[in-house]
PDB file of C-alpha atoms in Angstrom:
ATOM      1  CA  MET A   1     136.510  90.249  83.602  1.00  0.00           C
ATOM      2  CA  LYS A   2     138.569  92.268  86.072  1.00  0.00           C
ATOM      3  CA  ALA A   3     140.582  90.457  88.729  1.00  0.00           C
ATOM      4  CA  GLU A   4     138.776  92.464  91.464  1.00  0.00           C
ATOM      5  CA  THR A   5     135.394  91.203  90.243  1.00  0.00           C
ATOM      6  CA  VAL A   6     136.605  87.596  90.283  1.00  0.00           C
ATOM      7  CA  ARG A   7     137.965  88.124  93.815  1.00  0.00           C
ATOM      8  CA  TYR A   8     134.644  89.635  94.890  1.00  0.00           C
ATOM      9  CA  ILE A   9     132.723  86.638  93.495  1.00  0.00           C
ATOM     10  CA  LEU A  10     135.059  84.111  95.151  1.00  0.00           C
ATOM     11  CA  ASP A  11     134.975  85.907  98.510  1.00  0.00           C
ATOM     12  CA  THR A  12     131.190  86.272  98.464  1.00  0.00           C
ATOM     13  CA  ILE A  13     130.573  82.622  97.622  1.00  0.00           C
ATOM     14  CA  GLY A  14     133.244  81.698 100.176  1.00  0.00           C
ATOM     15  CA  ALA A  15     131.401  83.638 102.886  1.00  0.00           C
ATOM     16  CA  MET A  16     128.118  81.939 101.929  1.00  0.00           C
ATOM     17  CA  PHE A  17     129.571  78.418 101.874  1.00  0.00           C
ATOM     18  CA  PRO A  18     132.799  78.400 103.891  1.00  0.00           C
ATOM     19  CA  ASP A  19     132.550  74.677 104.618  1.00  0.00           C
ATOM     20  CA  ALA A  20     131.704  73.449 101.115  1.00  0.00           C
ATOM     21  CA  HIS A  21     133.078  69.949 100.546  1.00  0.00           C
ATOM     22  CA  CYS A  22     132.644  66.783  98.514  1.00  0.00           C
ATOM     23  CA  GLU A  23     129.230  65.402  99.489  1.00  0.00           C
ATOM     24  CA  LEU A  24     129.895  61.900  98.185  1.00  0.00           C
ATOM     25  CA  ASN A  25     130.604  59.599 101.121  1.00  0.00           C
ATOM     26  CA  HIS A  26     133.907  57.745 100.802  1.00  0.00           C
ATOM     27  CA  SER A  27     136.817  56.685 102.991  1.00  0.00           C
ATOM     28  CA  ASN A  28     139.583  56.285 100.381  1.00  0.00           C
ATOM     29  CA  ALA A  29     140.541  57.070  96.780  1.00  0.00           C
ATOM     30  CA  PHE A  30     139.058  53.834  95.454  1.00  0.00           C
ATOM     31  CA  GLU A  31     135.630  54.423  97.042  1.00  0.00           C
ATOM     32  CA  LEU A  32     135.664  58.013  95.813  1.00  0.00           C
ATOM     33  CA  THR A  33     136.390  56.865  92.248  1.00  0.00           C
ATOM     34  CA  ILE A  34     133.464  54.427  92.363  1.00  0.00           C
ATOM     35  CA  ALA A  35     131.153  57.053  93.917  1.00  0.00           C
ATOM     36  CA  VAL A  36     131.999  59.724  91.318  1.00  0.00           C
ATOM     37  CA  LEU A  37     131.568  57.211  88.502  1.00  0.00           C
ATOM     38  CA  LEU A  38     128.101  56.366  89.883  1.00  0.00           C
ATOM     39  CA  SER A  39     127.175  60.035  90.271  1.00  0.00           C
ATOM     40  CA  ALA A  40     127.042  60.797  86.521  1.00  0.00           C
ATOM     41  CA  GLN A  41     123.492  62.022  85.784  1.00  0.00           C
ATOM     42  CA  CYS A  42     122.467  61.106  89.314  1.00  0.00           C
ATOM     43  CA  THR A  43     122.242  63.026  92.603  1.00  0.00           C
ATOM     44  CA  ASP A  44     124.897  62.671  95.300  1.00  0.00           C
ATOM     45  CA  GLU A  45     122.071  61.867  97.705  1.00  0.00           C
ATOM     46  CA  THR A  46     121.030  58.774  95.728  1.00  0.00           C
ATOM     47  CA  VAL A  47     124.646  57.680  95.291  1.00  0.00           C
ATOM     48  CA  ASN A  48     125.240  57.903  99.052  1.00  0.00           C
ATOM     49  CA  LYS A  49     122.177  55.733  99.744  1.00  0.00           C
ATOM     50  CA  VAL A  50     123.474  53.072  97.354  1.00  0.00           C
ATOM     51  CA  THR A  51     127.127  53.188  98.437  1.00  0.00           C
ATOM     52  CA  LYS A  52     126.163  52.789 102.104  1.00  0.00           C
ATOM     53  CA  ASP A  53     125.549  49.072 101.432  1.00  0.00           C
ATOM     54  CA  LEU A  54     127.842  48.811  98.424  1.00  0.00           C
ATOM     55  CA  PHE A  55     130.973  49.825 100.349  1.00  0.00           C
ATOM     56  CA  GLN A  56     130.100  47.358 103.113  1.00  0.00           C
ATOM     57  CA  LYS A  57     129.947  44.533 100.608  1.00  0.00           C
ATOM     58  CA  TYR A  58     132.849  45.511  98.324  1.00  0.00           C
ATOM     59  CA  LYS A  59     136.083  46.738  99.875  1.00  0.00           C
ATOM     60  CA  THR A  60     138.615  46.149  97.086  1.00  0.00           C
ATOM     61  CA  PRO A  61     138.737  45.893  93.273  1.00  0.00           C
ATOM     62  CA  GLU A  62     139.030  42.115  93.746  1.00  0.00           C
ATOM     63  CA  ASP A  63     135.666  42.079  95.538  1.00  0.00           C
ATOM     64  CA  TYR A  64     133.940  43.696  92.559  1.00  0.00           C
ATOM     65  CA  VAL A  65     135.406  41.401  89.914  1.00  0.00           C
ATOM     66  CA  SER A  66     134.685  38.282  91.960  1.00  0.00           C
ATOM     67  CA  VAL A  67     130.894  38.648  91.562  1.00  0.00           C
ATOM     68  CA  PRO A  68     128.884  38.183  88.343  1.00  0.00           C
ATOM     69  CA  LEU A  69     128.060  41.409  86.512  1.00  0.00           C
ATOM     70  CA  GLU A  70     124.325  40.766  87.108  1.00  0.00           C
ATOM     71  CA  GLU A  71     124.848  40.797  90.872  1.00  0.00           C
ATOM     72  CA  LEU A  72     126.649  44.133  90.764  1.00  0.00           C
ATOM     73  CA  GLU A  73     123.874  45.506  88.523  1.00  0.00           C
ATOM     74  CA  GLN A  74     121.313  44.555  91.178  1.00  0.00           C
ATOM     75  CA  ASP A  75     123.397  46.204  93.892  1.00  0.00           C
ATOM     76  CA  ILE A  76     123.361  49.564  92.059  1.00  0.00           C
ATOM     77  CA  ARG A  77     120.035  49.322  90.221  1.00  0.00           C
ATOM     78  CA  ARG A  78     118.618  52.438  91.961  1.00  0.00           C
ATOM     79  CA  ILE A  79     121.224  54.487  90.078  1.00  0.00           C
ATOM     80  CA  GLY A  80     120.558  55.816  86.578  1.00  0.00           C
ATOM     81  CA  LEU A  81     122.377  53.974  83.754  1.00  0.00           C
ATOM     82  CA  TYR A  82     123.205  51.220  86.266  1.00  0.00           C
ATOM     83  CA  ARG A  83     123.942  48.534  83.634  1.00  0.00           C
ATOM     84  CA  ASN A  84     126.554  50.662  81.913  1.00  0.00           C
ATOM     85  CA  LYS A  85     128.038  51.750  85.208  1.00  0.00           C
ATOM     86  CA  ALA A  86     128.267  48.173  86.494  1.00  0.00           C
ATOM     87  CA  LYS A  87     130.177  47.237  83.343  1.00  0.00           C
ATOM     88  CA  HIS A  88     132.511  50.221  83.779  1.00  0.00           C
ATOM     89  CA  ILE A  89     133.165  49.315  87.429  1.00  0.00           C
ATOM     90  CA  HIS A  90     133.982  45.699  86.522  1.00  0.00           C
ATOM     91  CA  ASN A  91     136.385  46.771  83.767  1.00  0.00           C
ATOM     92  CA  LEU A  92     137.908  49.541  85.872  1.00  0.00           C
ATOM     93  CA  CYS A  93     138.592  47.155  88.771  1.00  0.00           C
ATOM     94  CA  ARG A  94     140.166  44.623  86.432  1.00  0.00           C
ATOM     95  CA  ILE A  95     142.541  47.283  85.088  1.00  0.00           C
ATOM     96  CA  LEU A  96     143.412  48.471  88.617  1.00  0.00           C
ATOM     97  CA  ILE A  97     144.335  44.898  89.557  1.00  0.00           C
ATOM     98  CA  GLU A  98     146.276  44.131  86.361  1.00  0.00           C
ATOM     99  CA  GLN A  99     148.103  47.440  85.914  1.00  0.00           C
ATOM    100  CA  TYR A 100     148.183  49.293  89.237  1.00  0.00           C
ATOM    101  CA  GLY A 101     148.405  46.638  91.938  1.00  0.00           C
ATOM    102  CA  GLY A 102     144.796  47.293  92.938  1.00  0.00           C
ATOM    103  CA  GLU A 103     145.464  50.970  93.708  1.00  0.00           C
ATOM    104  CA  VAL A 104     143.900  54.027  92.078  1.00  0.00           C
ATOM    105  CA  PRO A 105     146.597  55.909  90.131  1.00  0.00           C
ATOM    106  CA  ARG A 106     147.331  59.473  91.269  1.00  0.00           C
ATOM    107  CA  GLU A 107     148.051  60.812  87.786  1.00  0.00           C
ATOM    108  CA  HIS A 108     145.265  62.583  85.916  1.00  0.00           C
ATOM    109  CA  ASP A 109     146.303  61.173  82.518  1.00  0.00           C
ATOM    110  CA  LYS A 110     146.153  57.615  83.874  1.00  0.00           C
ATOM    111  CA  LEU A 111     142.811  58.165  85.572  1.00  0.00           C
ATOM    112  CA  VAL A 112     141.075  59.416  82.415  1.00  0.00           C
ATOM    113  CA  GLN A 113     142.060  56.194  80.647  1.00  0.00           C
ATOM    114  CA  LEU A 114     140.015  54.107  83.089  1.00  0.00           C
ATOM    115  CA  PRO A 115     136.535  52.959  81.954  1.00  0.00           C
ATOM    116  CA  GLY A 116     133.782  55.373  82.994  1.00  0.00           C
ATOM    117  CA  VAL A 117     136.264  57.994  84.203  1.00  0.00           C
ATOM    118  CA  GLY A 118     136.104  61.256  82.319  1.00  0.00           C
ATOM    119  CA  ARG A 119     137.963  64.492  82.904  1.00  0.00           C
ATOM    120  CA  LYS A 120     135.502  65.656  85.574  1.00  0.00           C
ATOM    121  CA  THR A 121     135.762  62.412  87.565  1.00  0.00           C
ATOM    122  CA  ALA A 122     139.561  62.469  87.350  1.00  0.00           C
ATOM    123  CA  ASN A 123     139.619  66.067  88.608  1.00  0.00           C
ATOM    124  CA  VAL A 124     137.396  65.190  91.576  1.00  0.00           C
ATOM    125  CA  VAL A 125     139.595  62.202  92.467  1.00  0.00           C
ATOM    126  CA  VAL A 126     142.977  63.967  92.221  1.00  0.00           C
ATOM    127  CA  SER A 127     141.769  67.007  94.171  1.00  0.00           C
ATOM    128  CA  ASN A 128     139.867  65.216  96.943  1.00  0.00           C
ATOM    129  CA  ALA A 129     141.885  62.025  97.337  1.00  0.00           C
ATOM    130  CA  PHE A 130     145.389  63.260  96.505  1.00  0.00           C
ATOM    131  CA  ASP A 131     145.278  67.006  97.272  1.00  0.00           C
ATOM    132  CA  VAL A 132     146.210  67.994  93.734  1.00  0.00           C
ATOM    133  CA  PRO A 133     144.612  71.363  92.841  1.00  0.00           C
ATOM    134  CA  ALA A 134     141.876  70.876  90.216  1.00  0.00           C
ATOM    135  CA  ILE A 135     138.529  72.311  89.147  1.00  0.00           C
ATOM    136  CA  ALA A 136     135.975  69.719  88.103  1.00  0.00           C
ATOM    137  CA  VAL A 137     133.190  71.224  85.996  1.00  0.00           C
ATOM    138  CA  ASP A 138     129.830  69.595  86.638  1.00  0.00           C
ATOM    139  CA  THR A 139     126.418  71.038  85.701  1.00  0.00           C
ATOM    140  CA  HIS A 140     126.363  73.347  88.748  1.00  0.00           C
ATOM    141  CA  VAL A 141     129.859  74.736  88.153  1.00  0.00           C
ATOM    142  CA  GLU A 142     129.117  75.250  84.457  1.00  0.00           C
ATOM    143  CA  ARG A 143     125.779  76.984  85.085  1.00  0.00           C
ATOM    144  CA  VAL A 144     127.092  79.308  87.806  1.00  0.00           C
ATOM    145  CA  SER A 145     130.255  80.195  85.853  1.00  0.00           C
ATOM    146  CA  LYS A 146     128.212  81.166  82.811  1.00  0.00           C
ATOM    147  CA  ARG A 147     125.605  83.125  84.748  1.00  0.00           C
ATOM    148  CA  LEU A 148     128.296  85.113  86.566  1.00  0.00           C
ATOM    149  CA  ALA A 149     130.225  85.669  83.295  1.00  0.00           C
ATOM    150  CA  LEU A 150     133.266  83.783  84.578  1.00  0.00           C
ATOM    151  CA  ALA A 151     132.841  81.895  81.285  1.00  0.00           C
ATOM    152  CA  GLY A 152     130.997  82.506  78.008  1.00  0.00           C
ATOM    153  CA  TRP A 153     127.482  81.203  77.344  1.00  0.00           C
ATOM    154  CA  LYS A 154     128.705  79.036  74.472  1.00  0.00           C
ATOM    155  CA  ASP A 155     131.865  77.739  76.151  1.00  0.00           C
ATOM    156  CA  SER A 156     132.347  73.980  76.266  1.00  0.00           C
ATOM    157  CA  VAL A 157     132.917  72.276  79.630  1.00  0.00           C
ATOM    158  CA  LEU A 158     136.656  72.207  78.916  1.00  0.00           C
ATOM    159  CA  GLU A 159     136.671  75.929  78.055  1.00  0.00           C
ATOM    160  CA  VAL A 160     134.839  76.700  81.304  1.00  0.00           C
ATOM    161  CA  GLU A 161     137.456  74.683  83.207  1.00  0.00           C
ATOM    162  CA  LYS A 162     140.345  76.497  81.487  1.00  0.00           C
ATOM    163  CA  LYS A 163     138.862  79.944  82.154  1.00  0.00           C
ATOM    164  CA  LEU A 164     138.307  79.145  85.822  1.00  0.00           C
ATOM    165  CA  MET A 165     141.856  77.817  86.125  1.00  0.00           C
ATOM    166  CA  LYS A 166     143.120  81.064  84.643  1.00  0.00           C
ATOM    167  CA  ARG A 167     140.986  83.326  86.848  1.00  0.00           C
ATOM    168  CA  VAL A 168     141.094  81.491  90.171  1.00  0.00           C
ATOM    169  CA  PRO A 169     144.385  81.276  92.112  1.00  0.00           C
ATOM    170  CA  LYS A 170     145.713  77.706  91.868  1.00  0.00           C
ATOM    171  CA  GLU A 171     145.724  77.104  95.618  1.00  0.00           C
ATOM    172  CA  GLU A 172     141.980  77.898  95.628  1.00  0.00           C
ATOM    173  CA  TRP A 173     140.953  75.618  92.748  1.00  0.00           C
ATOM    174  CA  THR A 174     139.657  72.723  94.855  1.00  0.00           C
ATOM    175  CA  ILE A 175     137.740  74.763  97.442  1.00  0.00           C
ATOM    176  CA  THR A 176     136.323  76.996  94.676  1.00  0.00           C
ATOM    177  CA  HIS A 177     135.068  73.896  92.863  1.00  0.00           C
ATOM    178  CA  HIS A 178     133.191  72.811  96.024  1.00  0.00           C
ATOM    179  CA  ARG A 179     131.854  76.296  96.716  1.00  0.00           C
ATOM    180  CA  LEU A 180     130.573  76.753  93.164  1.00  0.00           C
ATOM    181  CA  ILE A 181     128.780  73.406  93.466  1.00  0.00           C
ATOM    182  CA  PHE A 182     127.163  74.397  96.784  1.00  0.00           C
ATOM    183  CA  PHE A 183     126.241  77.809  95.367  1.00  0.00           C
ATOM    184  CA  GLY A 184     124.620  76.145  92.327  1.00  0.00           C
ATOM    185  CA  ARG A 185     122.991  73.327  94.268  1.00  0.00           C
ATOM    186  CA  TYR A 186     121.528  75.339  97.154  1.00  0.00           C
ATOM    187  CA  HIS A 187     121.247  78.920  95.914  1.00  0.00           C
ATOM    188  CA  CYS A 188     121.695  79.554  92.189  1.00  0.00           C
ATOM    189  CA  LYS A 189     119.497  76.629  91.142  1.00  0.00           C
ATOM    190  CA  ALA A 190     118.737  75.789  87.531  1.00  0.00           C
ATOM    191  CA  GLN A 191     114.992  76.410  87.739  1.00  0.00           C
ATOM    192  CA  ASN A 192     114.422  78.827  90.615  1.00  0.00           C
ATOM    193  CA  PRO A 193     117.606  80.706  91.457  1.00  0.00           C
ATOM    194  CA  LYS A 194     117.289  82.932  94.536  1.00  0.00           C
ATOM    195  CA  CYS A 195     118.099  86.113  92.605  1.00  0.00           C
ATOM    196  CA  GLN A 196     116.025  88.389  94.849  1.00  0.00           C
ATOM    197  CA  ILE A 197     118.225  87.597  97.879  1.00  0.00           C
ATOM    198  CA  CYS A 198     121.509  86.996  96.058  1.00  0.00           C
ATOM    199  CA  PRO A 199     124.520  89.001  97.256  1.00  0.00           C
ATOM    200  CA  LEU A 200     126.025  88.662  93.769  1.00  0.00           C
ATOM    201  CA  LEU A 201     123.063  90.170  91.907  1.00  0.00           C
ATOM    202  CA  ASP A 202     125.075  93.320  91.122  1.00  0.00           C
ATOM    203  CA  VAL A 203     127.610  91.299  89.077  1.00  0.00           C
ATOM    204  CA  CYS A 204     125.270  88.636  87.665  1.00  0.00           C
ATOM    205  CA  ARG A 205     124.007  89.159  84.124  1.00  0.00           C
ATOM    206  CA  GLU A 206     121.509  86.307  84.423  1.00  0.00           C
ATOM    207  CA  GLY A 207     120.137  87.588  87.746  1.00  0.00           C
ATOM    208  CA  LYS A 208     119.706  91.142  86.450  1.00  0.00           C
ATOM    209  CA  LYS A 209     117.846  89.820  83.422  1.00  0.00           C
ATOM    210  CA  ARG A 210     115.571  87.632  85.564  1.00  0.00           C
ATOM    211  CA  MET A 211     114.810  90.437  88.029  1.00  0.00           C
ATOM    212  CA  LYS A 212     114.045  92.827  85.168  1.00  0.00           C
ATOM    213  CA  THR A 213     111.690  90.279  83.578  1.00  0.00           C
ATOM    214  CA  SER A 214     109.877  89.682  86.856  1.00  0.00           C
ATOM    215  CA  GLN A 215     109.595  93.454  87.448  1.00  0.00           C
ATOM    216  CA  ILE A 216     108.113  93.945  83.966  1.00  0.00           C
ATOM    217  CA  ARG A 217     105.648  91.152  84.699  1.00  0.00           C
ATOM    218  CA  LYS A 218     104.664  92.776  88.015  1.00  0.00           C
ATOM    219  CA  ASP A 219     104.257  96.182  86.339  1.00  0.00           C
ATOM    220  CA  LYS A 220     102.001  94.645  83.707  1.00  0.00           C
ATOM    221  CA  GLU A 221      99.880  92.936  86.356  1.00  0.00           C
ATOM    222  CA  HIS A 222      99.705  96.174  88.282  1.00  0.00           C
ATOM    223  CA  THR A 223      98.604  98.259  85.293  1.00  0.00           C
ATOM    224  CA  GLY A 224      96.382  95.481  83.990  1.00  0.00           C
TER     225      GLY A 224
END
């Protein structure tokens, strides 16, 4: 893909969502880590409802490890996979206390070693909490990147991340990550993308295909 096309995509999405940001409520790196861990296979909206009370009750890693696992499970039971996540949070907090003085490490390679923290979570934490440029690839970023041919249909999540890092200027990684999420969440949705009003239709292979299919369907109905 040509550099001009990438620039056009970034500028267009930037104009649509200039204020895109992390929608998980948090007030520090530790809360963000917990929130992102909880958000796996779960909407940010649900996570925010749960963390509203959770972050009132638990302020530090010590707070989490001082309660029985069952109690923490109950506190997050509205979240998918809550038993697993409660276990991860307990273990993660124990490691933070034992190895990092209760603080979340700033280094990506240390973050990914924490229980329940994958590459995506680590990228979100370093970019939002520590201002380190990163592109976290969630389902929205992956879907949009593939539809717009910024990545290949068969690319793995890691390959999508690498291609975006190569194509997007480093100083724009974090904001681009947020804008791609907003674009995927509110415009280029999985089921009903707004292709007919999309300013990127001219460079979107998926959109062109969908519009063609819907036109063929209309023509058939018309002639039928």
